[in-house]
Every structure is written in C-alpha cells, then in structure tokens.
Short mmCIF file of C-alpha atoms and ligand atoms in Angstrom, two decimals:
data_model
loop_
_atom_site.label_atom_id
_atom_site.label_comp_id
_atom_site.label_asym_id
_atom_site.label_seq_id
_atom_site.Cartn_x
_atom_site.Cartn_y
_atom_site.Cartn_z
CA MET M 1 -10.26 15.42 33.63
CA THR M 2 -10.90 14.86 30.65
CA HIS M 3 -8.85 15.18 27.75
CA SER M 4 -10.02 15.26 24.91
CA ALA M 5 -8.35 13.97 21.34
CA PRO M 6 -8.67 16.73 18.34
CA ASP M 7 -10.75 15.96 16.06
CA PRO M 8 -9.23 15.11 12.62
CA LEU M 9 -12.79 15.37 10.77
CA ASP M 10 -12.58 19.01 11.73
CA LEU M 11 -13.24 20.17 7.96
CA ASP M 12 -12.32 24.31 9.51
CA ALA M 13 -9.22 22.20 11.58
CA PHE M 14 -8.53 21.07 7.64
CA ARG M 15 -9.31 24.31 6.02
CA GLU M 16 -5.97 26.42 7.82
CA THR M 17 -3.88 23.09 7.98
CA GLY M 18 -5.12 22.81 4.11
CA HIS M 19 -4.17 25.66 3.48
CA GLN M 20 -0.43 25.57 5.25
CA LEU M 21 -0.04 22.99 2.93
CA ILE M 22 -0.36 24.79 0.19
CA ASP M 23 1.89 27.10 1.02
CA TRP M 24 4.30 24.57 2.08
CA ILE M 25 3.96 23.27 -1.77
CA ALA M 26 4.72 26.32 -3.18
CA ASP M 27 7.54 27.65 -0.75
CA TYR M 28 9.28 24.13 -1.27
CA LEU M 29 8.74 24.13 -5.12
CA GLY M 30 10.20 27.92 -5.09
CA GLY M 31 12.81 26.53 -2.88
CA LEU M 32 14.97 23.76 -3.81
CA GLU M 33 17.85 25.87 -5.32
CA SER M 34 18.24 26.06 -2.39
CA ARG M 35 18.87 22.37 -1.51
CA PRO M 36 21.26 19.46 -2.60
CA VAL M 37 19.32 16.81 -4.95
CA VAL M 38 19.93 14.69 -2.55
CA GLU M 39 19.09 14.79 1.05
CA ALA M 40 22.32 13.18 2.51
CA THR M 41 21.53 9.98 4.63
CA SER M 42 21.46 6.76 5.31
CA PRO M 43 19.49 3.43 6.02
CA GLY M 44 17.05 3.45 9.29
CA ASP M 45 18.27 7.98 9.57
CA VAL M 46 13.73 8.08 8.38
CA ARG M 47 12.37 5.50 11.43
CA ALA M 48 14.79 6.41 13.91
CA LYS M 49 12.59 9.30 13.89
CA LEU M 50 9.83 7.78 14.75
CA PRO M 51 8.01 7.06 17.23
CA ASP M 52 8.77 2.69 18.19
CA ARG M 53 4.04 2.66 18.50
CA ALA M 54 1.62 4.36 16.49
CA PRO M 55 -0.02 7.32 18.48
CA GLU M 56 -3.04 5.53 20.42
CA GLN M 57 -4.64 9.11 21.34
CA GLY M 58 -5.15 11.86 17.96
CA LYS M 59 -2.66 15.14 17.38
CA ALA M 60 -4.28 17.73 15.89
CA LEU M 61 -3.71 17.89 12.79
CA SER M 62 -1.52 21.75 12.09
CA GLY M 63 1.09 19.66 14.18
CA LEU M 64 1.10 17.04 10.12
CA LEU M 65 2.68 19.58 7.83
CA ALA M 66 5.94 19.56 10.90
CA ASP M 67 7.02 16.12 9.66
CA LEU M 68 7.28 17.16 6.20
CA ASP M 69 9.75 19.28 7.47
CA GLU M 70 11.80 16.86 10.69
CA VAL M 71 11.18 13.87 8.42
CA VAL M 72 10.30 13.50 5.29
CA VAL M 73 12.34 16.88 2.93
CA PRO M 74 15.90 15.07 4.42
CA GLY M 75 15.29 12.18 3.74
CA ILE M 76 14.29 12.46 -0.10
CA SER M 77 15.67 12.97 -2.99
CA HIS M 78 14.22 16.18 -4.72
CA TRP M 79 13.36 14.39 -8.28
CA GLN M 80 12.16 17.85 -9.25
CA HIS M 81 15.18 19.91 -8.28
CA PRO M 82 15.93 21.68 -11.54
CA ASN M 83 19.10 20.26 -11.38
CA TRP M 84 17.86 16.85 -11.10
CA PHE M 85 19.70 14.74 -15.32
CA ALA M 86 19.08 11.27 -13.30
CA TYR M 87 16.97 9.00 -14.81
CA PHE M 88 14.71 10.48 -16.56
CA PRO M 89 12.00 13.04 -15.60
CA ALA M 90 9.02 12.75 -13.36
CA MET M 91 7.87 16.02 -13.85
CA SER M 92 5.34 17.53 -12.21
CA SER M 93 3.39 21.15 -12.09
CA PRO M 94 1.24 22.42 -10.41
CA PRO M 95 -1.98 21.86 -12.59
CA ALA M 96 -0.35 18.47 -11.72
CA ILE M 97 -0.57 18.37 -8.15
CA LEU M 98 -4.58 20.47 -7.98
CA GLY M 99 -5.05 17.99 -10.02
CA GLU M 100 -4.50 15.02 -7.33
CA LEU M 101 -5.76 16.63 -5.01
CA ALA M 102 -9.29 17.02 -5.62
CA ALA M 103 -8.82 13.20 -6.71
CA ALA M 104 -8.01 12.92 -2.98
CA GLY M 105 -11.07 15.28 -2.13
CA LEU M 106 -13.31 13.61 -4.00
CA GLY M 107 -12.14 9.88 -2.67
CA VAL M 108 -14.31 8.26 -5.99
CA GLN M 109 -14.00 4.67 -7.51
CA GLY M 110 -14.28 4.66 -10.56
CA MET M 111 -13.76 1.02 -10.79
CA LEU M 112 -17.24 0.97 -13.31
CA TRP M 113 -18.77 3.93 -15.43
CA SER M 114 -22.18 3.02 -12.65
CA THR M 115 -19.87 4.11 -9.43
CA SER M 116 -18.57 7.72 -10.91
CA PRO M 117 -19.18 8.41 -14.81
CA ALA M 118 -17.31 11.63 -14.98
CA VAL M 119 -14.22 9.60 -13.77
CA THR M 120 -14.21 7.33 -17.07
CA GLU M 121 -15.59 9.48 -19.14
CA VAL M 122 -13.50 12.17 -18.74
CA GLU M 123 -11.18 10.19 -18.73
CA SER M 124 -12.51 8.07 -21.81
CA HIS M 125 -12.16 12.05 -23.66
CA VAL M 126 -8.97 13.22 -22.46
CA LEU M 127 -6.91 9.97 -24.61
CA ASP M 128 -8.77 10.17 -26.28
CA TRP M 129 -7.69 14.02 -27.42
CA LEU M 130 -4.45 12.61 -27.06
CA VAL M 131 -4.68 10.53 -29.29
CA ASP M 132 -5.13 13.66 -31.85
CA LEU M 133 -2.47 15.09 -30.22
CA THR M 134 -0.04 12.40 -30.57
CA GLY M 135 -0.76 11.38 -33.94
CA VAL M 136 -0.97 7.98 -32.69
CA PRO M 137 -3.85 5.88 -34.67
CA GLN M 138 -7.21 7.22 -34.72
CA ASP M 139 -8.68 3.68 -34.67
CA TRP M 140 -7.09 4.49 -30.45
CA LYS M 141 -10.01 6.52 -30.08
CA THR M 142 -12.14 5.00 -27.30
CA THR M 143 -14.84 6.44 -29.98
CA GLY M 144 -14.01 3.25 -32.65
CA PRO M 145 -12.51 -0.01 -32.10
CA GLY M 146 -9.79 0.52 -29.49
CA GLY M 147 -9.34 2.88 -26.59
CA GLY M 148 -7.11 4.45 -24.17
CA VAL M 149 -6.66 3.44 -20.60
CA LEU M 150 -4.73 4.76 -17.03
CA GLN M 151 -2.83 2.83 -15.74
CA MET M 152 -0.16 2.60 -12.71
CA SER M 153 3.09 2.27 -15.00
CA ALA M 154 4.32 1.59 -17.80
CA SER M 155 5.32 -1.96 -16.54
CA ASP M 156 1.30 -2.84 -15.55
CA SER M 157 0.72 -1.67 -19.32
CA THR M 158 3.50 -4.01 -21.42
CA HIS M 159 2.23 -6.62 -18.86
CA THR M 160 -1.54 -6.08 -19.35
CA ALA M 161 0.02 -6.02 -23.16
CA LEU M 162 1.42 -9.22 -22.38
CA VAL M 163 -1.35 -11.25 -20.94
CA VAL M 164 -4.10 -10.26 -23.89
CA ALA M 165 -1.51 -11.62 -26.45
CA ARG M 166 -0.95 -14.77 -24.52
CA GLU M 167 -5.11 -15.34 -24.41
CA VAL M 168 -4.37 -13.96 -28.01
CA CYS M 169 -2.30 -16.46 -28.90
CA ARG M 170 -3.15 -19.70 -26.79
CA LYS M 171 -7.40 -19.70 -29.01
CA ARG M 172 -5.43 -19.49 -32.18
CA THR M 173 -2.42 -21.84 -31.99
CA GLY M 174 -3.54 -24.15 -29.54
CA ALA M 175 -0.12 -23.63 -27.87
CA GLY M 176 0.79 -23.32 -23.94
CA ALA M 177 2.58 -20.72 -22.48
CA GLU M 178 5.22 -22.21 -22.38
CA GLN M 179 6.26 -22.48 -25.05
CA MET M 180 5.28 -19.14 -26.44
CA VAL M 181 8.49 -16.91 -27.11
CA VAL M 182 8.56 -13.28 -26.55
CA TYR M 183 10.93 -10.83 -28.92
CA THR M 184 12.09 -7.55 -27.03
CA SER M 185 15.45 -5.42 -27.38
CA SER M 186 18.70 -6.14 -25.53
CA GLN M 187 18.36 -2.73 -23.96
CA ALA M 188 14.32 -3.01 -23.53
CA HIS M 189 12.96 -1.88 -20.08
CA SER M 190 13.49 -4.51 -17.69
CA SER M 191 10.04 -4.08 -17.46
CA LEU M 192 9.26 -6.11 -21.26
CA GLU M 193 11.58 -9.55 -19.12
CA LYS M 194 9.03 -8.52 -15.75
CA GLY M 195 6.00 -8.75 -17.45
CA ALA M 196 6.57 -11.63 -19.47
CA ASN M 197 8.09 -14.04 -16.30
CA VAL M 198 4.41 -13.17 -14.60
CA ALA M 199 2.67 -13.99 -17.35
CA GLY M 200 4.57 -17.44 -17.64
CA PHE M 201 6.24 -16.66 -21.40
CA GLY M 202 8.49 -19.79 -21.58
CA HIS M 203 10.92 -17.78 -23.35
CA ILE M 204 12.58 -14.87 -23.86
CA ARG M 205 14.35 -13.03 -26.07
CA LEU M 206 16.44 -10.09 -25.41
CA LEU M 207 17.68 -8.70 -29.52
CA ASP M 208 20.42 -7.90 -30.07
CA VAL M 209 21.56 -4.07 -31.51
CA ASP M 210 22.72 -2.86 -33.63
CA GLN M 211 25.94 0.44 -33.14
CA ASN M 212 22.55 3.47 -32.18
CA PHE M 213 21.32 0.35 -29.80
CA ALA M 214 18.51 -0.40 -31.72
CA VAL M 215 16.87 -3.55 -33.67
CA GLU M 216 18.06 -4.49 -36.58
CA PRO M 217 15.01 -5.72 -38.53
CA ALA M 218 16.59 -9.38 -40.50
CA THR M 219 17.74 -9.89 -36.06
CA LEU M 220 13.93 -10.21 -35.23
CA ARG M 221 13.34 -12.26 -38.09
CA SER M 222 15.84 -14.82 -38.00
CA ALA M 223 15.44 -14.75 -34.38
CA ILE M 224 11.42 -15.47 -35.44
CA GLU M 225 12.60 -18.36 -37.71
CA ASP M 226 15.22 -20.53 -35.26
CA ASP M 227 12.45 -20.24 -32.72
CA LEU M 228 10.00 -21.29 -35.90
CA ALA M 229 11.98 -24.57 -36.50
CA ALA M 230 12.50 -25.18 -32.86
CA GLY M 231 8.93 -25.64 -32.72
CA LEU M 232 7.72 -22.61 -30.49
CA THR M 233 5.38 -20.51 -31.23
CA PRO M 234 6.41 -16.62 -31.70
CA ALA M 235 3.72 -14.77 -30.23
CA PHE M 236 4.38 -11.16 -28.79
CA VAL M 237 6.57 -8.35 -30.08
CA CYS M 238 7.24 -5.25 -28.37
CA ALA M 239 8.94 -2.00 -30.29
CA ALA M 240 10.91 0.44 -27.62
CA VAL M 241 10.57 4.47 -29.12
CA GLY M 242 12.77 5.94 -27.42
CA THR M 243 14.37 2.41 -24.85
CA THR M 244 15.73 3.64 -21.46
CA GLY M 245 19.48 3.47 -21.28
CA THR M 246 19.75 5.78 -24.79
CA THR M 247 16.52 6.86 -25.73
CA ALA M 248 16.91 4.64 -29.19
CA VAL M 249 14.46 3.97 -31.67
CA ASP M 250 13.58 0.42 -32.74
CA PRO M 251 12.18 0.75 -36.57
CA VAL M 252 8.24 0.27 -35.24
CA ARG M 253 7.34 -0.14 -39.63
CA ALA M 254 9.40 -3.41 -39.79
CA PHE M 255 8.81 -4.19 -36.22
CA GLY M 256 5.22 -3.91 -37.70
CA GLU M 257 5.52 -6.23 -40.34
CA LEU M 258 7.40 -8.33 -38.81
CA ALA M 259 4.73 -9.26 -36.89
CA SER M 260 2.38 -9.30 -39.30
CA GLU M 261 4.27 -12.00 -41.15
CA PHE M 262 3.79 -14.26 -38.52
CA ARG M 263 1.40 -13.64 -36.17
CA LEU M 264 2.27 -11.26 -33.28
CA TRP M 265 1.76 -9.65 -30.88
CA PHE M 266 2.79 -6.13 -31.81
CA HIS M 267 4.02 -3.26 -28.51
CA VAL M 268 4.52 -0.94 -27.93
CA ASP M 269 7.15 0.58 -25.24
CA ALA M 270 7.37 4.78 -26.26
CA ALA M 271 7.08 5.72 -21.64
CA TYR M 272 9.15 8.37 -22.41
CA ALA M 273 9.58 9.66 -26.06
CA GLY M 274 6.29 9.26 -26.18
CA ALA M 275 5.36 12.83 -24.71
CA ALA M 276 7.80 14.41 -27.62
CA MET M 277 5.46 12.76 -30.77
CA LEU M 278 3.31 16.34 -29.56
CA CYS M 279 6.08 17.83 -32.35
CA ASP M 280 5.68 17.55 -34.99
CA GLU M 281 9.35 17.02 -35.87
CA PHE M 282 9.64 13.89 -33.74
CA ARG M 283 6.47 11.67 -35.78
CA HIS M 284 8.42 10.13 -38.02
CA HIS M 285 10.46 8.09 -35.36
CA GLN M 286 7.15 6.32 -34.48
CA ASP M 287 5.80 5.68 -38.97
CA GLY M 288 4.07 1.59 -38.44
CA LEU M 289 2.39 3.00 -35.86
CA GLU M 290 -1.09 1.70 -36.93
CA LEU M 291 0.25 -2.32 -37.17
CA ALA M 292 0.66 -1.27 -33.36
CA HIS M 293 -1.64 -3.37 -31.38
CA SER M 294 -0.93 -2.13 -28.46
CA TYR M 295 1.56 0.99 -26.96
CA THR M 296 2.09 2.82 -24.03
CA PHE M 297 3.49 6.01 -22.61
CA ASN M 298 3.61 7.71 -19.42
CA ALA M 299 2.83 11.02 -18.87
CA HIS M 300 3.90 10.81 -15.74
CA LYS M 301 8.07 11.24 -16.97
CA TRP M 302 8.08 14.19 -19.35
CA LEU M 303 4.23 15.51 -19.84
CA ALA M 304 4.37 17.75 -16.46
CA THR M 305 1.72 14.89 -14.83
CA ASN M 306 2.92 13.57 -11.82
CA PHE M 307 3.22 9.78 -10.70
CA ASP M 308 0.86 7.46 -11.31
CA CYS M 309 -0.16 8.63 -14.91
CA SER M 310 0.75 6.10 -18.08
CA ILE M 311 -1.41 5.95 -20.56
CA PHE M 312 -2.07 2.56 -22.64
CA TRP M 313 -3.86 1.37 -25.59
CA VAL M 314 -5.26 -0.89 -27.75
CA ALA M 315 -6.08 -0.79 -31.72
CA ASP M 316 -9.44 -2.91 -30.55
CA ARG M 317 -10.25 -3.26 -27.30
CA THR M 318 -13.13 -6.10 -27.60
CA PRO M 319 -9.57 -8.92 -27.24
CA LEU M 320 -8.14 -7.21 -23.84
CA ILE M 321 -11.38 -6.82 -22.20
CA GLU M 322 -12.59 -10.31 -23.14
CA THR M 323 -10.06 -11.21 -21.31
CA MET M 324 -9.94 -8.97 -18.08
CA SER M 325 -13.50 -8.93 -17.67
CA ILE M 326 -15.41 -11.39 -14.67
CA VAL M 327 -18.68 -10.10 -14.12
CA PRO M 328 -19.72 -11.05 -10.42
CA PRO M 329 -23.34 -10.23 -9.48
CA TYR M 330 -22.94 -7.42 -7.20
CA LEU M 331 -20.82 -5.52 -9.75
CA ARG M 332 -23.94 -6.21 -11.86
CA ASN M 333 -25.91 -2.90 -13.33
CA ALA M 334 -27.83 -1.26 -16.57
CA ALA M 335 -25.24 0.61 -17.38
CA THR M 336 -23.49 -2.25 -18.22
CA ASP M 337 -25.24 -4.79 -18.65
CA ALA M 338 -26.90 -2.49 -21.74
CA GLY M 339 -23.16 -2.35 -23.09
CA GLU M 340 -23.35 1.49 -23.61
CA VAL M 341 -20.20 2.62 -21.23
CA ILE M 342 -16.67 1.87 -20.93
CA ASP M 343 -16.12 -0.04 -17.75
CA TYR M 344 -12.33 0.34 -17.06
CA ARG M 345 -12.45 -2.44 -14.35
CA ASP M 346 -12.04 -4.68 -17.91
CA TRP M 347 -9.30 -2.66 -18.62
CA HIS M 348 -6.21 -3.71 -16.47
CA VAL M 349 -5.58 -6.42 -12.92
CA PRO M 350 -7.07 -4.04 -11.00
CA LEU M 351 -10.50 -4.02 -9.42
CA GLY M 352 -10.38 -0.27 -7.90
CA ARG M 353 -9.70 2.88 -9.61
CA ARG M 354 -8.79 6.11 -8.86
CA PHE M 355 -9.29 9.64 -10.41
CA ARG M 356 -6.22 10.04 -12.72
CA ALA M 357 -7.73 11.56 -15.48
CA LEU M 358 -8.11 14.81 -14.01
CA LYS M 359 -4.53 15.36 -13.21
CA LEU M 360 -4.03 14.72 -17.02
CA TRP M 361 -6.95 16.77 -17.82
CA TRP M 362 -5.65 19.43 -15.79
CA VAL M 363 -1.96 19.42 -17.27
CA LEU M 364 -3.69 20.38 -20.49
CA LYS M 365 -5.96 22.56 -20.27
CA ALA M 366 -3.29 24.94 -17.38
CA PHE M 367 -0.95 24.33 -20.12
CA GLY M 368 -2.73 23.66 -23.20
CA ALA M 369 -0.91 21.57 -25.99
CA GLU M 370 0.79 25.01 -27.35
CA GLY M 371 2.69 25.45 -23.54
CA LEU M 372 3.62 21.61 -23.63
CA ARG M 373 5.14 21.24 -26.48
CA ALA M 374 6.86 24.76 -25.74
CA MET M 375 8.34 22.74 -22.98
CA ILE M 376 9.28 19.66 -24.74
CA ARG M 377 10.93 21.49 -27.44
CA ARG M 378 12.92 23.64 -24.24
CA HIS M 379 14.19 20.75 -23.15
CA VAL M 380 15.26 19.12 -26.89
CA GLY M 381 16.78 22.37 -26.91
CA TYR M 382 18.75 22.42 -24.40
CA ALA M 383 20.52 19.06 -24.30
CA LYS M 384 20.85 19.60 -27.86
CA SER M 385 23.10 22.73 -26.91
CA LEU M 386 25.10 19.95 -24.12
CA THR M 387 25.13 17.74 -27.06
CA ARG M 388 27.12 20.33 -28.66
CA PHE M 389 29.49 21.20 -25.98
CA VAL M 390 30.32 17.54 -25.60
CA GLU M 391 30.92 17.18 -29.03
CA SER M 392 32.47 19.87 -29.44
CA ASP M 393 35.67 19.20 -26.43
CA PRO M 394 38.09 16.58 -27.01
CA ARG M 395 37.81 14.90 -23.80
CA PHE M 396 34.21 14.02 -24.67
CA GLU M 397 32.87 11.73 -27.37
CA LEU M 398 29.01 10.90 -27.26
CA PHE M 399 27.78 7.48 -26.58
CA ALA M 400 24.79 7.44 -28.40
CA PRO M 401 22.91 10.32 -30.86
CA THR M 402 20.93 12.53 -29.22
CA THR M 403 16.95 12.08 -30.04
CA PHE M 404 15.39 13.04 -27.93
CA ALA M 405 16.13 15.51 -24.21
CA LEU M 406 18.93 12.58 -23.10
CA VAL M 407 21.99 13.56 -23.51
CA CYS M 408 24.46 10.05 -23.01
CA PHE M 409 28.31 10.63 -23.03
CA ARG M 410 31.23 8.65 -21.71
CA HIS M 411 34.86 10.80 -21.22
CA ARG M 412 37.74 9.08 -23.75
CA ASP M 413 39.62 8.89 -20.96
CA GLY M 414 38.01 5.58 -20.77
CA ASP M 415 35.64 3.88 -17.57
CA GLU M 416 37.21 5.19 -14.49
CA ALA M 417 37.69 8.18 -15.93
CA THR M 418 34.04 8.45 -16.95
CA ARG M 419 32.08 6.74 -13.67
CA ALA M 420 34.41 9.41 -12.01
CA LEU M 421 33.54 12.08 -13.95
CA ALA M 422 29.51 11.57 -12.77
CA ALA M 423 30.64 10.36 -9.41
CA SER M 424 32.04 14.50 -8.69
CA MET M 425 29.40 15.99 -11.15
CA ASN M 426 26.50 14.38 -8.39
CA ALA M 427 29.12 15.53 -5.17
CA ASN M 428 29.33 19.16 -6.83
CA GLY M 429 25.25 19.76 -6.46
CA VAL M 430 23.93 17.92 -9.88
CA TYR M 431 22.61 14.65 -10.01
CA VAL M 432 23.53 12.35 -13.73
CA THR M 433 22.89 8.61 -14.21
CA PRO M 434 26.07 7.06 -14.32
CA SER M 435 25.17 3.83 -16.48
CA GLU M 436 26.80 1.14 -18.86
CA ALA M 437 26.17 -0.72 -22.72
CA ASN M 438 27.69 -2.40 -24.61
CA GLY M 439 30.29 -2.97 -21.79
CA GLN M 440 31.27 0.61 -21.76
CA ALA M 441 30.64 3.21 -19.35
CA PHE M 442 28.88 6.31 -19.63
CA ILE M 443 26.42 9.27 -18.37
CA ARG M 444 23.56 9.81 -19.19
CA VAL M 445 21.82 13.84 -18.97
CA SER M 446 19.03 13.48 -18.99
CA ILE M 447 16.49 17.07 -19.08
CA GLY M 448 13.07 17.72 -18.36
CA SER M 449 13.09 18.72 -14.61
CA THR M 450 9.98 21.25 -15.26
CA TRP M 451 11.84 24.31 -13.28
CA THR M 452 14.97 23.58 -15.69
CA GLU M 453 15.95 26.78 -17.14
CA ASP M 454 18.80 27.66 -19.22
CA ARG M 455 20.92 28.53 -16.60
CA HIS M 456 20.53 25.72 -15.35
CA VAL M 457 22.29 24.00 -18.58
CA ASP M 458 25.03 26.21 -18.83
CA GLN M 459 25.49 26.08 -14.60
CA LEU M 460 25.89 21.69 -15.38
CA GLN M 461 28.40 22.48 -18.14
CA ALA M 462 30.31 24.11 -16.82
CA LEU M 463 30.63 21.77 -13.99
CA ILE M 464 31.27 19.13 -16.94
CA ASP M 465 34.83 21.93 -18.18
CA ARG M 466 35.24 22.42 -14.64
CA LEU M 467 35.76 18.39 -12.37
CA ALA M 468 36.79 16.66 -16.40
N1 PLP R 501 9.60 1.78 -20.72
C1 PLP R 501 10.84 2.28 -20.37
C2 PLP R 501 11.68 3.13 -22.09
C3 PLP R 501 11.35 2.83 -19.54
O1 PLP R 501 12.36 3.77 -18.93
C4 PLP R 501 10.11 3.60 -18.20
C5 PLP R 501 11.42 4.15 -17.11
O2 PLP R 501 12.02 4.32 -17.04
C6 PLP R 501 9.48 2.03 -18.39
C7 PLP R 501 9.10 1.24 -19.30
C8 PLP R 501 8.92 1.59 -16.91
O3 PLP R 501 8.10 2.75 -16.33
P1 PLP R 501 7.34 2.13 -15.54
O4 PLP R 501 7.85 2.66 -14.62
O5 PLP R 501 5.96 3.24 -15.48
O6 PLP R 501 7.11 1.34 -14.82
#
C-alpha cells in the first residue's frame, strides 16, 4: 500500500485552515482575560513537547492549529492581554494582523524599487503621511532632501545612524572611529551603547541626569569640551524623547544647538514616545527637531502595529545612501540607473526587505488619525488617573513625572516594600516591570495594551491598594 502525504501546496486545504486560523486569532484575542498574563512555564518545557527529530513525512495543514494550543500558548507571555502593564506596549490590532498576513501571502521582496514597486512607494508615501501626522520637519519627507524607511527595530535605526555619523565625521576630520566619542544619557536605551560598540566608536559617554532623569545641556557641553581638550573627536549625540526607564525627555533644542556648534551628528530616539506626537499637546517635547539629522520611533510599540515596524527618518538622505550603497552587477537595473526611484536596500544594512508598510498603511486607514489620537489620549488619561491615585495615597510616591502613559512609583517604605509589591502584583493577575534608577527601586506601569479599558486600570488600582 502506498501512503501519499498530504500536499502542503493544496490551496483548498490552505483556504480552510486559513479561515480557521483567523477564527483562532479572534478567539485568542477575545478570550485573553480568561488566561494568566504570563503562562507558568520552566526552561525546556516547550522543547519537551516537540519531537526529537524533524518530521520525515508531511502532515495535513489542518493539524497545525493544535500546535498553537498545545505547544505555543502554554509557553508564552500574553503581550496583548488587557492586564499587560510591563515594559512598553507591543501593540497589535486587527488591521495590522491582516496586513502582516497579506504581506506573507504576497511574499515579495522590496529591496529595490524594481523588485516590487508597490513595496517602496507605499512605504515612502505612508512615512510621508506620518511626517505631517507627527509634526516632524517637512524636510524629512521623501519628496524633500530627507526621507523615512522602515527597519526592524529602533536598535537597527540607531545603529544605522551611528554608522552614517562615523563616516561623515571620518570624511570631515580624518579621525578614526577609535578617536570618536558618542554622547547620550545614562538613562538612554542600551541600543545606543550596543550600536556604538558595533559601529566601532572608541568612546561613549553616558551622561548624568537631573532629578527628572533628563540630561542638562551644561552636562553635555562640559563632556564635549573635556573630550576636545583630551584630543578626542566628538562625533554623535543622541537625545531621548521618552527614556525607557521613566520616559524622561532630554532638551532636544539645546542638544541640537550644541550638536551644531561642535559639528556632531544629532540623533533623536523617540522609540516609545514618537507615537504620542500624533497629538498636538505632546509636540513641545520635540521642539528643536529641525536640528536633528536622524530620528527613530517604533510604530510597533504604541501605534497599534505589531512588531516589527520601526520608523527611521533622516533629514538628508545623501550621507545615508553614500554610506550604505554598494551596487553589485546583479542588482543594476534601468530605474536605479536613471536615479528616479528609491532603492531602500541603500537605506540600511539588510538587502532583502519585507512589506512592513502594508500593515502600517492599514492601521492608519482603519483607525484614521483621529482614532489613533483617541487611543493615545485614552491611555494617557488612564495613566493620569493612576498617577492621581499614587499621589493621593500616603503609602506611595511618584518616582518620575508621568509624561506619557508610563507611571513610575514606589512604596514609601523603601526598596524591599517596592519590590515585594511588584512581585505580589505580578502574582495576582497583572504584569508590571520592577526597575531601578539612581539606586532606588520603583515600579513601572506602562499603559498601552490595545485591549486595556478603564475597568482594567480600576482593577489595577484596587489591586495596588489591597496588596501594598
Ligand atoms: N529606544 C528606546 C527609548 C526604547 O524604549 C527601546 C525599547 O524599549 C528601544 C530604543 C529599542 O527598541 P527596539 O526593540 O525596537 O530595538
């Protein structure tokens, strides 16, 4: 008897299982509240459920969904859970999920304009829309000297900026990277340090912060002057608009002016808070952005678009392309040679690139700018209400200002009480991040799950009240 394996290319089976998968996802998202936020699992539990060897015989597509229930779901943290208050949000939403699925269905590569023009043109266009929507400088549009490109992560965007800055500085000063200095806040995301190391910079200065966890301009100035006096070459400065620890905002304009005075590359990391700039009331935090050479913000954090979707804007695309472009003969084509098109492979390290812009486009289309602003304001409103609760209760103190939708607070009884409170909250149906800054423990409550409603924040407040 011959056994014929199921055909993995059978489109009828694909259609049927695909429909079931959409049902599965809708049930998963709709049913999250009945699950713990983080599944209890130990190292190796998931692998123990997988066969020792890869399957020799193919299996029917219809069996795939059981893997989600049996292997995957018991081994994940539910980032989309309405009681997810940890790290920063990694939002997803129905239009983003559909965009992701459609991009996989199309299976195209957008490395050059000519390899799939729609991938490039939708991306350029949607990022130009976002220039208007977030109030960043008009020059950053692809119709001007600058332009936007989607990358996998803010870490990639920042690394790319560092590499371009290194080359610009090398051409201008003749200095080697080991002579060059990068400046950023001691509160900056670790991607700055990692990117500077990978790009070969010899020195990175993690600058002291003030009581609000932002760097004062005088601190930056004296660090630059000390390095100049020591014969080093200041090359790059990054201002954070929303640090990871406490969403502190460095003074963008003052940093930009110092960058101009000392001829440094000026990068702004707004990975989390960039989304808030859709709302006018937050724009003052980015005053001075016209002095920046590059900027990153993650649509995959707080803009309802699932990972990965990091926006990288440059004020002038020429040094970026000069640094990144290498054209082997097999990538030459008439459109590129005519200089009429954008080839995004010249805007970052990877060659191959997927159609990330599709989900971002569909998010903007399905929510509308008004819907996204309303979502951000809703989260900010929840954060304000939690802040009022913390401030009015003598057991707690606010650890840092609530600037966006992250509430940082601690127990007045000290570090142990603060850590114990975070641990008991996490054991009681919510998920927050215990952290530390300036040698003090605090709790980060980041509000921004797609499915969080006021009742979840009320329950969170009641839980803090009960457990403290
Ligand atoms: N910059 C800031 C301020 C962040 O908060 C984060 C992540 O939380 C990053 C950069 C890194 O983002 P990504 O994971 O996209 O590399």
